PDB file of C-alpha atoms and ligand atoms in Angstrom:
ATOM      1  CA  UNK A   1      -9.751  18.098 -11.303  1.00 84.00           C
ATOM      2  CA  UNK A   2     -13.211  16.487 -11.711  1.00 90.00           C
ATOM      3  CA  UNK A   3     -15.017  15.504  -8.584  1.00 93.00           C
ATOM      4  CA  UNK A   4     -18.398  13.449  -8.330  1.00 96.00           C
ATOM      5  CA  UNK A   5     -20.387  12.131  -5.817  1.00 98.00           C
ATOM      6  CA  UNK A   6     -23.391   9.720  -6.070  1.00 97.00           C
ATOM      7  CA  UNK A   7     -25.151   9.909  -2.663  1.00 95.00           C
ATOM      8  CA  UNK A   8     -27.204   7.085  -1.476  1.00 95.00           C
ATOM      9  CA  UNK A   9     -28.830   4.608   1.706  1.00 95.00           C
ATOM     10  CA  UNK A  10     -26.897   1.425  -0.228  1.00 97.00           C
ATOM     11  CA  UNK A  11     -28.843  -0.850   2.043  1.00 97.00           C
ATOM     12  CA  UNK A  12     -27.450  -2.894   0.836  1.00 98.00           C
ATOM     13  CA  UNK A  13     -25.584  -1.518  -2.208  1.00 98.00           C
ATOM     14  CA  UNK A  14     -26.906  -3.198  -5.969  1.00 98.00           C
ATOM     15  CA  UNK A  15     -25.600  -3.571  -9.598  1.00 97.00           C
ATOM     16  CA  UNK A  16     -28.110  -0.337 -10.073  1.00 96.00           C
ATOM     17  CA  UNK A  17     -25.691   1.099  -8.247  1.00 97.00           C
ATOM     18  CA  UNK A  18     -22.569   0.205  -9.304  1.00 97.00           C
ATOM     19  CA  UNK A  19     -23.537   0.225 -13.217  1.00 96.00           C
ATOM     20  CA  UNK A  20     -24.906   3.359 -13.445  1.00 95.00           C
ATOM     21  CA  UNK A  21     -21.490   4.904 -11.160  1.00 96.00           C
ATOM     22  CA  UNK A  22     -19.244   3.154 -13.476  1.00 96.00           C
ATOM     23  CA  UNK A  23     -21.112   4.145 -16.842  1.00 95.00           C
ATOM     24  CA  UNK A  24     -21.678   8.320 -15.420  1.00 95.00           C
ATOM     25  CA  UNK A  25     -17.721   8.186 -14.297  1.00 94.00           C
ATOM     26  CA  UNK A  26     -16.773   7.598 -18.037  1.00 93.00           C
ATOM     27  CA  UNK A  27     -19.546   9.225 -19.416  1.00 91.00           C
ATOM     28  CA  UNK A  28     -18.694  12.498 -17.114  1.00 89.00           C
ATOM     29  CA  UNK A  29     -14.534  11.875 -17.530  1.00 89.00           C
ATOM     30  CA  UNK A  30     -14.274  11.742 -14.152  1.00 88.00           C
ATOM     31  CA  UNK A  31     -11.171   9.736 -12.269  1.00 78.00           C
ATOM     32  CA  UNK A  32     -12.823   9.152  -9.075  1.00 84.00           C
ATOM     33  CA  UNK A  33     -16.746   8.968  -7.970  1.00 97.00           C
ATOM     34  CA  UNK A  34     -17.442   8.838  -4.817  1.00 98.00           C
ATOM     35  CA  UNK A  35     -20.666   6.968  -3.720  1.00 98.00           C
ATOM     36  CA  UNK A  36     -21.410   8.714  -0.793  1.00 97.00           C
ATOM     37  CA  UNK A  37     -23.445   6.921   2.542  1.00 97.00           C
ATOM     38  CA  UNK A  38     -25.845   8.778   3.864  1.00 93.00           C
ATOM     39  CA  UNK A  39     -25.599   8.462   8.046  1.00 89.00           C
ATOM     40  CA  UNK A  40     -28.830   9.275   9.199  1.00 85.00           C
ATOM     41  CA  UNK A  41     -31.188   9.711   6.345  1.00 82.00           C
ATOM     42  CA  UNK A  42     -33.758  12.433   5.922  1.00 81.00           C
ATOM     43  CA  UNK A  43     -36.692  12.146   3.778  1.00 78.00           C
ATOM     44  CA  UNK A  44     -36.971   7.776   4.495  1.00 79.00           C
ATOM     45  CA  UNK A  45     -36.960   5.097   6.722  1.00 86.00           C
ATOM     46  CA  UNK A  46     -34.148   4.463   8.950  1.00 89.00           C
ATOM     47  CA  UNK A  47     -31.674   1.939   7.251  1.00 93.00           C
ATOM     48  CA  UNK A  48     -31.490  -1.546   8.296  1.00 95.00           C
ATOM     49  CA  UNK A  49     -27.458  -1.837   8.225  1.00 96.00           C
ATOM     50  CA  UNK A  50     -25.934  -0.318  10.185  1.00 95.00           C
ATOM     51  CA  UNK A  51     -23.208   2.294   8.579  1.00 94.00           C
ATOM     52  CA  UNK A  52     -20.698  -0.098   8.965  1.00 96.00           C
ATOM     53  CA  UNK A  53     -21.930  -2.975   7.283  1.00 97.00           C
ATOM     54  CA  UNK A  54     -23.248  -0.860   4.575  1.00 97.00           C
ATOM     55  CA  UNK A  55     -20.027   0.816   4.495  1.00 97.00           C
ATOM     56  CA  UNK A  56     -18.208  -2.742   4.295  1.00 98.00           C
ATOM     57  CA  UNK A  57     -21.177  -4.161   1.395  1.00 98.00           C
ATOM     58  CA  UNK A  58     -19.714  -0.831  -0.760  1.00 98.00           C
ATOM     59  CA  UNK A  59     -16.237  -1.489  -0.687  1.00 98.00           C
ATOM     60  CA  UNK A  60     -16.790  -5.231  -1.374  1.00 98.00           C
ATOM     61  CA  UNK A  61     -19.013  -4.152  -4.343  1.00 98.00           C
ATOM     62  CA  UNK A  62     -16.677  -1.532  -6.045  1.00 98.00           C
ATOM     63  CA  UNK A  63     -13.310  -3.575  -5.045  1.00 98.00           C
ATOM     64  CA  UNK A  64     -13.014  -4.338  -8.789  1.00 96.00           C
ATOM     65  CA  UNK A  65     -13.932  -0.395  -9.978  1.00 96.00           C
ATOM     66  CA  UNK A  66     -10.867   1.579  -9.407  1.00 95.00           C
ATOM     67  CA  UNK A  67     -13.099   4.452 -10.956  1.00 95.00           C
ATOM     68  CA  UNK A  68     -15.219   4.327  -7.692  1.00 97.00           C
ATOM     69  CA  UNK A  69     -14.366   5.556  -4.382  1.00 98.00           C
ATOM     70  CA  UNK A  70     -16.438   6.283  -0.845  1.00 98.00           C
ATOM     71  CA  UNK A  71     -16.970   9.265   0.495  1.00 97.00           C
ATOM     72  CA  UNK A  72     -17.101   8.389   4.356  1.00 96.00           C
ATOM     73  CA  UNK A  73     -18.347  11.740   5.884  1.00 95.00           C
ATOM     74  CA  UNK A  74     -21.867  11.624   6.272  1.00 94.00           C
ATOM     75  CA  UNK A  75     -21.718   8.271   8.026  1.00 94.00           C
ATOM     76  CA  UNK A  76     -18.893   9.226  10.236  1.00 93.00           C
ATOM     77  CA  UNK A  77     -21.261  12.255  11.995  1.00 89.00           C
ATOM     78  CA  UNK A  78     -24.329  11.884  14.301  1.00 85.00           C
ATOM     79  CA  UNK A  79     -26.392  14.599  12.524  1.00 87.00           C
ATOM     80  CA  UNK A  80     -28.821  13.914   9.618  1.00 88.00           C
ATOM     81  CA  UNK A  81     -27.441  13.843   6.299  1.00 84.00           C
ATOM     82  CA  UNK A  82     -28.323  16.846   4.746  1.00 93.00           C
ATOM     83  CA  UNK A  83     -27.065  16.685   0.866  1.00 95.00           C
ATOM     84  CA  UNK A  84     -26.271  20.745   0.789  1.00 97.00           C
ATOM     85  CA  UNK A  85     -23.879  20.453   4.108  1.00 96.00           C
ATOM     86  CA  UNK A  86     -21.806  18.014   2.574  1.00 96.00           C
ATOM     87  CA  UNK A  87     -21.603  19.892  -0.819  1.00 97.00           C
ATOM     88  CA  UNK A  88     -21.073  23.152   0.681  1.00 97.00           C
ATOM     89  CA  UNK A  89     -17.758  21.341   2.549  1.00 96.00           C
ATOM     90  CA  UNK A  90     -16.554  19.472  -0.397  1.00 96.00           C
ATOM     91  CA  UNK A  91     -16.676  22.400  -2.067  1.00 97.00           C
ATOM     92  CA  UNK A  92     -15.065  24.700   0.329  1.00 97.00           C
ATOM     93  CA  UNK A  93     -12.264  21.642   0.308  1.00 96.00           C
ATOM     94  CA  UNK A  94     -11.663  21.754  -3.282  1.00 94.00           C
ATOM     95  CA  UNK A  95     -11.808  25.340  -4.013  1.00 95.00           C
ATOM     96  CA  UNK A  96     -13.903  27.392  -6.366  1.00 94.00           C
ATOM     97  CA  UNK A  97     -12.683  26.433  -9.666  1.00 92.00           C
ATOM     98  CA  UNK A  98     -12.877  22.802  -9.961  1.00 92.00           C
ATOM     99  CA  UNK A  99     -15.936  20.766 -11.688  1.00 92.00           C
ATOM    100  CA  UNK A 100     -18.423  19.035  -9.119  1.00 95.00           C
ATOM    101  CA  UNK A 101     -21.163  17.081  -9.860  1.00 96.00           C
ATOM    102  CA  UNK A 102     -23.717  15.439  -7.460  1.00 97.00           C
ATOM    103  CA  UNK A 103     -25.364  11.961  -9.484  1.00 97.00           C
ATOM    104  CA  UNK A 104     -28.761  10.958  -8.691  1.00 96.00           C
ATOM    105  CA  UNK A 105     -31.294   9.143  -9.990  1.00 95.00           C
ATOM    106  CA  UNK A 106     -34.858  10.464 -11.449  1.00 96.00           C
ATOM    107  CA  UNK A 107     -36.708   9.329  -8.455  1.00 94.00           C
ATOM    108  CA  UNK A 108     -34.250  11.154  -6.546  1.00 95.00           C
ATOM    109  CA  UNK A 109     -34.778  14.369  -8.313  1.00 97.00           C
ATOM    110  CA  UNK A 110     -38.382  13.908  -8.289  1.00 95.00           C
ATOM    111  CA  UNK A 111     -38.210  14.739  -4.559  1.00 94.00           C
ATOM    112  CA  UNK A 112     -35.715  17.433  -4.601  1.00 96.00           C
ATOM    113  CA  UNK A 113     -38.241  20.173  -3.828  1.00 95.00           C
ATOM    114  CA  UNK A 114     -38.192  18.015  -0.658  1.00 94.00           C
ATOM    115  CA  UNK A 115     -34.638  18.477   0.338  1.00 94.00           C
ATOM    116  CA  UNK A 116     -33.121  21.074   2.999  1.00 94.00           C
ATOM    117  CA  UNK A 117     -32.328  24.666   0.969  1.00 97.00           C
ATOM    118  CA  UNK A 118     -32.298  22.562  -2.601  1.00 97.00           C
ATOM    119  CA  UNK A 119     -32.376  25.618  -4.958  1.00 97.00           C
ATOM    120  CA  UNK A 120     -28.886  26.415  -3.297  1.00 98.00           C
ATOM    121  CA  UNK A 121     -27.425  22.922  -4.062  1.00 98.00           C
ATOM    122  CA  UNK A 122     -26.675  24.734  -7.838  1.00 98.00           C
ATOM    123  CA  UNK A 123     -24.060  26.995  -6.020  1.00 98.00           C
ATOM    124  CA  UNK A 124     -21.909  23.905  -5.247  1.00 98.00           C
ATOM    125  CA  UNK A 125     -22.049  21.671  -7.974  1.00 97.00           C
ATOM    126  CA  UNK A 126     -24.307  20.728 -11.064  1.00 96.00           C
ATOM    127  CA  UNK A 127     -26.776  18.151 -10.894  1.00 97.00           C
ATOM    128  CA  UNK A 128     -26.534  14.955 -13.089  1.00 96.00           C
ATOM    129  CA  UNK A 129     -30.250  12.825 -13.278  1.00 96.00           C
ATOM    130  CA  UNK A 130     -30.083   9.515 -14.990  1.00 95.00           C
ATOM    131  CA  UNK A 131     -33.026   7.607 -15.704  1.00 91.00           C
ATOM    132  CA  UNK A 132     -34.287   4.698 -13.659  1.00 91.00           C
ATOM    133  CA  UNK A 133     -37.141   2.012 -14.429  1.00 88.00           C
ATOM    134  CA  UNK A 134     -40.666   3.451 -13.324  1.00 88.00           C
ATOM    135  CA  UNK A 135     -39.533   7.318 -12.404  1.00 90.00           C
ATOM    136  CA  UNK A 136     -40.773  10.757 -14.811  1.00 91.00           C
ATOM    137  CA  UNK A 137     -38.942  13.701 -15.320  1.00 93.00           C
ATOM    138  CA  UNK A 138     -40.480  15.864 -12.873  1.00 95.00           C
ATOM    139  CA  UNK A 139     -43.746  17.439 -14.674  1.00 94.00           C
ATOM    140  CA  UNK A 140     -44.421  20.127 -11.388  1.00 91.00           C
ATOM    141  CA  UNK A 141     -43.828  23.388 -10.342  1.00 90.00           C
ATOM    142  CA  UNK A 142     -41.836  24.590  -8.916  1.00 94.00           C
ATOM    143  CA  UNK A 143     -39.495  22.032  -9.656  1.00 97.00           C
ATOM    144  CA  UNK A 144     -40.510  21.665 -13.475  1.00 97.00           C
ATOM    145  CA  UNK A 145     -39.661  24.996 -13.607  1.00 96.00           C
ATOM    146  CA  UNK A 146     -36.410  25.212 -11.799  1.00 97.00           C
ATOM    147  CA  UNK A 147     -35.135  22.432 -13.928  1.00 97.00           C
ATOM    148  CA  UNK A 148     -35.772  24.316 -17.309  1.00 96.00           C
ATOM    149  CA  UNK A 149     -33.493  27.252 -15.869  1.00 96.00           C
ATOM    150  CA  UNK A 150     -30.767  25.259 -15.132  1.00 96.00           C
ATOM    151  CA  UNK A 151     -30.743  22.502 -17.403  1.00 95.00           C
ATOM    152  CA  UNK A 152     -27.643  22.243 -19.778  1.00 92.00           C
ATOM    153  CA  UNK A 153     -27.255  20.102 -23.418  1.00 85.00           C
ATOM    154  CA  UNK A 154     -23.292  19.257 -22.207  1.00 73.00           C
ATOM    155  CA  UNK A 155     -22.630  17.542 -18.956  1.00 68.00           C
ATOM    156  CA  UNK A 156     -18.629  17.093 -19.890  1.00 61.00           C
ATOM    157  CA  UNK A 157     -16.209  18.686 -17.238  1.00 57.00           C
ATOM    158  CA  UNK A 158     -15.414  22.278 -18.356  1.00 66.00           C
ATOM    159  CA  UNK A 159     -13.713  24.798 -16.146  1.00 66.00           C
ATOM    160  CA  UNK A 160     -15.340  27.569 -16.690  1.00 76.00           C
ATOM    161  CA  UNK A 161     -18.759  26.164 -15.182  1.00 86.00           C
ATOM    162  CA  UNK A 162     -17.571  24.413 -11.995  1.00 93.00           C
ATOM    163  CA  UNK A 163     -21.498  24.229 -11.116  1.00 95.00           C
ATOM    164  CA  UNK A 164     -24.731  25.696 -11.240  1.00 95.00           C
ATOM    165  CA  UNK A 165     -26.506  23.281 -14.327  1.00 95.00           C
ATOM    166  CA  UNK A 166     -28.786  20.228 -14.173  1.00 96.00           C
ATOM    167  CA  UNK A 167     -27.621  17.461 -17.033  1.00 94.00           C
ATOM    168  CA  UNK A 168     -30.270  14.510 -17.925  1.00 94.00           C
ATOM    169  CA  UNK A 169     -27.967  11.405 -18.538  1.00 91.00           C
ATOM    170  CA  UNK A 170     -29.102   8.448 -20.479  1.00 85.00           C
ATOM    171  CA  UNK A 171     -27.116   5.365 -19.133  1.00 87.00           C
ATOM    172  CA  UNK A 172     -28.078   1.754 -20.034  1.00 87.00           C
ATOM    173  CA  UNK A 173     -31.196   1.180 -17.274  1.00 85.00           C
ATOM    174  CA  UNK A 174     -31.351  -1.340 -14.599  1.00 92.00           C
ATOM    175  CA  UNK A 175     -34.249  -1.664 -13.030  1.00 95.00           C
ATOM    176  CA  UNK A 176     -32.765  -2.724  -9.227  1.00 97.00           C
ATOM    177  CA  UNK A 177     -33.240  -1.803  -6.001  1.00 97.00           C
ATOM    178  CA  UNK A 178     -32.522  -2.096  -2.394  1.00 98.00           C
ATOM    179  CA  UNK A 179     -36.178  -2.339  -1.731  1.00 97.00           C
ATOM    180  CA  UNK A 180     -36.298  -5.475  -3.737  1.00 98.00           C
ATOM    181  CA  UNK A 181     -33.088  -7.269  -2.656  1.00 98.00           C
ATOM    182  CA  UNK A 182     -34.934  -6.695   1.031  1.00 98.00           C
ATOM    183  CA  UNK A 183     -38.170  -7.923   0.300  1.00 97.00           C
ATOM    184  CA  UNK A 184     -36.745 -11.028  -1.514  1.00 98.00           C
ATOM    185  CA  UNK A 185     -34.345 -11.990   1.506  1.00 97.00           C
ATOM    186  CA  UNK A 186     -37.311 -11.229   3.723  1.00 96.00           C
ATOM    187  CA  UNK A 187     -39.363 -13.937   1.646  1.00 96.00           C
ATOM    188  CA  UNK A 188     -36.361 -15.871   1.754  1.00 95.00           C
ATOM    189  CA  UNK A 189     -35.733 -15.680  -2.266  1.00 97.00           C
ATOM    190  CA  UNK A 190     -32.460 -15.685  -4.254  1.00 97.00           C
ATOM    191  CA  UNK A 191     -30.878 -12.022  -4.834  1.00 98.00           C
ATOM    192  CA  UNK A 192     -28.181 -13.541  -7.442  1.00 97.00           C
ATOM    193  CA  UNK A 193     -27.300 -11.185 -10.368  1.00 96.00           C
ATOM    194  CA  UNK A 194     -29.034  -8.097  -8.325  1.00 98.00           C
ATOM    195  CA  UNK A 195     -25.839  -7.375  -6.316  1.00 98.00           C
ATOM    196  CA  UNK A 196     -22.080  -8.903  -6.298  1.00 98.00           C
ATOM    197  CA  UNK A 197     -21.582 -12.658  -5.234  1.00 98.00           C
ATOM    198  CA  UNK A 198     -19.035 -10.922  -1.803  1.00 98.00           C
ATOM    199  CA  UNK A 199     -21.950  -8.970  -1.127  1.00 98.00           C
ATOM    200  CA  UNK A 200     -24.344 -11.576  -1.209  1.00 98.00           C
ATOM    201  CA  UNK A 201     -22.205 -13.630   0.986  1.00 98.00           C
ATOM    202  CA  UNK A 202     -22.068 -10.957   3.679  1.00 98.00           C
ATOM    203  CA  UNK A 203     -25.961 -10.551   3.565  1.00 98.00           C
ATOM    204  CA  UNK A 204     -26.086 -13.892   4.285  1.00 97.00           C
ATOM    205  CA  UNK A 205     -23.158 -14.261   6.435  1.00 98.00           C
ATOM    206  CA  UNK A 206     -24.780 -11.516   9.097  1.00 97.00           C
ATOM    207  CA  UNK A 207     -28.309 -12.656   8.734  1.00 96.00           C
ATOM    208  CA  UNK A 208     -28.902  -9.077   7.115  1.00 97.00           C
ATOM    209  CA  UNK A 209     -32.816  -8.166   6.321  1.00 96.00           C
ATOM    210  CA  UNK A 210     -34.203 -11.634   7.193  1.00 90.00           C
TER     211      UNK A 210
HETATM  212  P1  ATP B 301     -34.397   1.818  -1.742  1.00 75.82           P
HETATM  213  O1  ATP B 301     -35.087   0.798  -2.584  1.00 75.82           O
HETATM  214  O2  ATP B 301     -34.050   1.366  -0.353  1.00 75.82           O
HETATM  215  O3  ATP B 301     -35.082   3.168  -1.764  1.00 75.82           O
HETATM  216  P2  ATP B 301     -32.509   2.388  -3.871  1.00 75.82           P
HETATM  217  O4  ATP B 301     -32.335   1.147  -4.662  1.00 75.82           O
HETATM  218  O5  ATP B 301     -33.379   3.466  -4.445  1.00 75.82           O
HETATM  219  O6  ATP B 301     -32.947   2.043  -2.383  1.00 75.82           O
HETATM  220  P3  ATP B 301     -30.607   4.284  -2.843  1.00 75.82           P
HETATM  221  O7  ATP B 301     -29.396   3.922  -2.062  1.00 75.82           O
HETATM  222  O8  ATP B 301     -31.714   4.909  -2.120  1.00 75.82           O
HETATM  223  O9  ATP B 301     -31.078   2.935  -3.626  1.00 75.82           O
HETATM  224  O10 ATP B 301     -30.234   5.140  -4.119  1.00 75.82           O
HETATM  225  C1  ATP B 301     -29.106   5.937  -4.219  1.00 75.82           C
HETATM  226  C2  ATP B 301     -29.156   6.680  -5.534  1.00 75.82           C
HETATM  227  O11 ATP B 301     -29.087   5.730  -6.591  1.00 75.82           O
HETATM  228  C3  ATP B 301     -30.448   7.476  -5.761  1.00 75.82           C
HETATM  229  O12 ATP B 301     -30.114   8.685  -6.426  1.00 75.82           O
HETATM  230  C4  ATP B 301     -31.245   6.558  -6.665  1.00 75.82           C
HETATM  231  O13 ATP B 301     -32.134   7.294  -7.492  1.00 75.82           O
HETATM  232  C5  ATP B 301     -30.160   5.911  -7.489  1.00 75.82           C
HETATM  233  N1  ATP B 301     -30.509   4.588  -7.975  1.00 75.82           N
HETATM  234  C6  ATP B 301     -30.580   3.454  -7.262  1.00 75.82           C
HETATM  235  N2  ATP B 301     -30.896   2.407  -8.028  1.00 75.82           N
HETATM  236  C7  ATP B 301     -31.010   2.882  -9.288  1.00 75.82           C
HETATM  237  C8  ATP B 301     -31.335   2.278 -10.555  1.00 75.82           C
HETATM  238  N3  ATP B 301     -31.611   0.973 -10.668  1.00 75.82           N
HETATM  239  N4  ATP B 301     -31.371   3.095 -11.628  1.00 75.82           N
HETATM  240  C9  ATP B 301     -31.094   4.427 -11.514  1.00 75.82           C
HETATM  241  N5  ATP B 301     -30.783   5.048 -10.348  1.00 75.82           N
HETATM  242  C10 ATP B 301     -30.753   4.292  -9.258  1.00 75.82           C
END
């Protein structure tokens, strides 16, 4: 078994989102992704959905993915979101031997000096960094650094190395984001083709980011 999850604000959820999950869920073999919802966010700005809605935009956007799944924990707790908690439990649910990846993109990584205990995250799963519009590899220690220890050539599922290596993906790039679709409903501008049409209509239909 092959486990990923792709954690996230979705706020609201794009076709950045849902491209790059589809094309890393083939690329990586994997049955199921899981975007995962972050509850109360970290490292940003509060989100502007609440975690249902967001959690409603998702399933509307990956309703035609059977590849994708949600991962529902971090919004169903109170406490920040803290990546290496919900590794360290998804891990301790699936066992030892079986492959787990965590997806983000190369802004993402960019900050992961940032996150709570990061050089630990490698002790739960391996890291997979695709490429997005406008974000560098990261070019600093200590982070520069920690990548070239851990990065691998082969991001396939093997079972011998269930974690502890950083992959660089190349998937086709789409340069989308939530920041955009937000600033364009705020301006009151069309967000077609950034995000699926049900999505769109919820946006609109709860007067989301006006
Ligand atoms: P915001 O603009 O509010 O910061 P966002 O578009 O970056 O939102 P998030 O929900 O914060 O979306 O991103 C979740 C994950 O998806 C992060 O790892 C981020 O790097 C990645 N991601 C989002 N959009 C893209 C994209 N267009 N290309 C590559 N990665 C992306």
């Amino acid at each position: 078994m092959t486990i990923a999850v792709f954690g996230g604000t979705f706020d609201p959820v794009h076709f950045g989102h849902i491209e790059i999950a589809t094309q890393l869920a083939e690329h990586l073999r994997i049955d199921s992704l899981r975007l995962m919802p972050c509850g109360v966010p970290v490292h940003r700005q509060q989100p502007i959905a609440n975690a249902n809605q967001r959690l409603e935009m998702l399933g509307m956007a990956i309703a035609d993915r059977p590849q994708l799944a949600i991962e529902r924990r971090e919004v169903e707790q109170s406490e920040p979101s803290f990546s290496i908690d919900s590794l360290r439990r998804i891990r301790a649910e699936i066992g030892p031997e079986h492959t787990l990846f965590m997806c983000l993109g190369m802004d993402a990584l960019e900050q992961l000096q940032h996150w709570h205990q990061w050089r630990q995250l490698l002790d739960y799963c391996h890291i997979v960094a695709v490429a997005r519009p406008g974000a560098q590899r990261p070019t600093k220690p200590p982070l520069k650094r920690w990548i070239e220890q851990h990065q691998s050539q082969q991001p396939a599922a093997d079972e011998s190395r269930p974690c502890g290596h950083l992959f660089f993906c190349s998937v086709n790039l789409l340069d989308i984001s939530s920041t955009e679709i937000r600033q364009r409903l705020k301006q009151r501008r069309s967000i077609d083709r950034l995000t699926p049409d049900a999505v769109i209509d919820y946006i609109h239909r709860h007067h989301l980011y006006e």
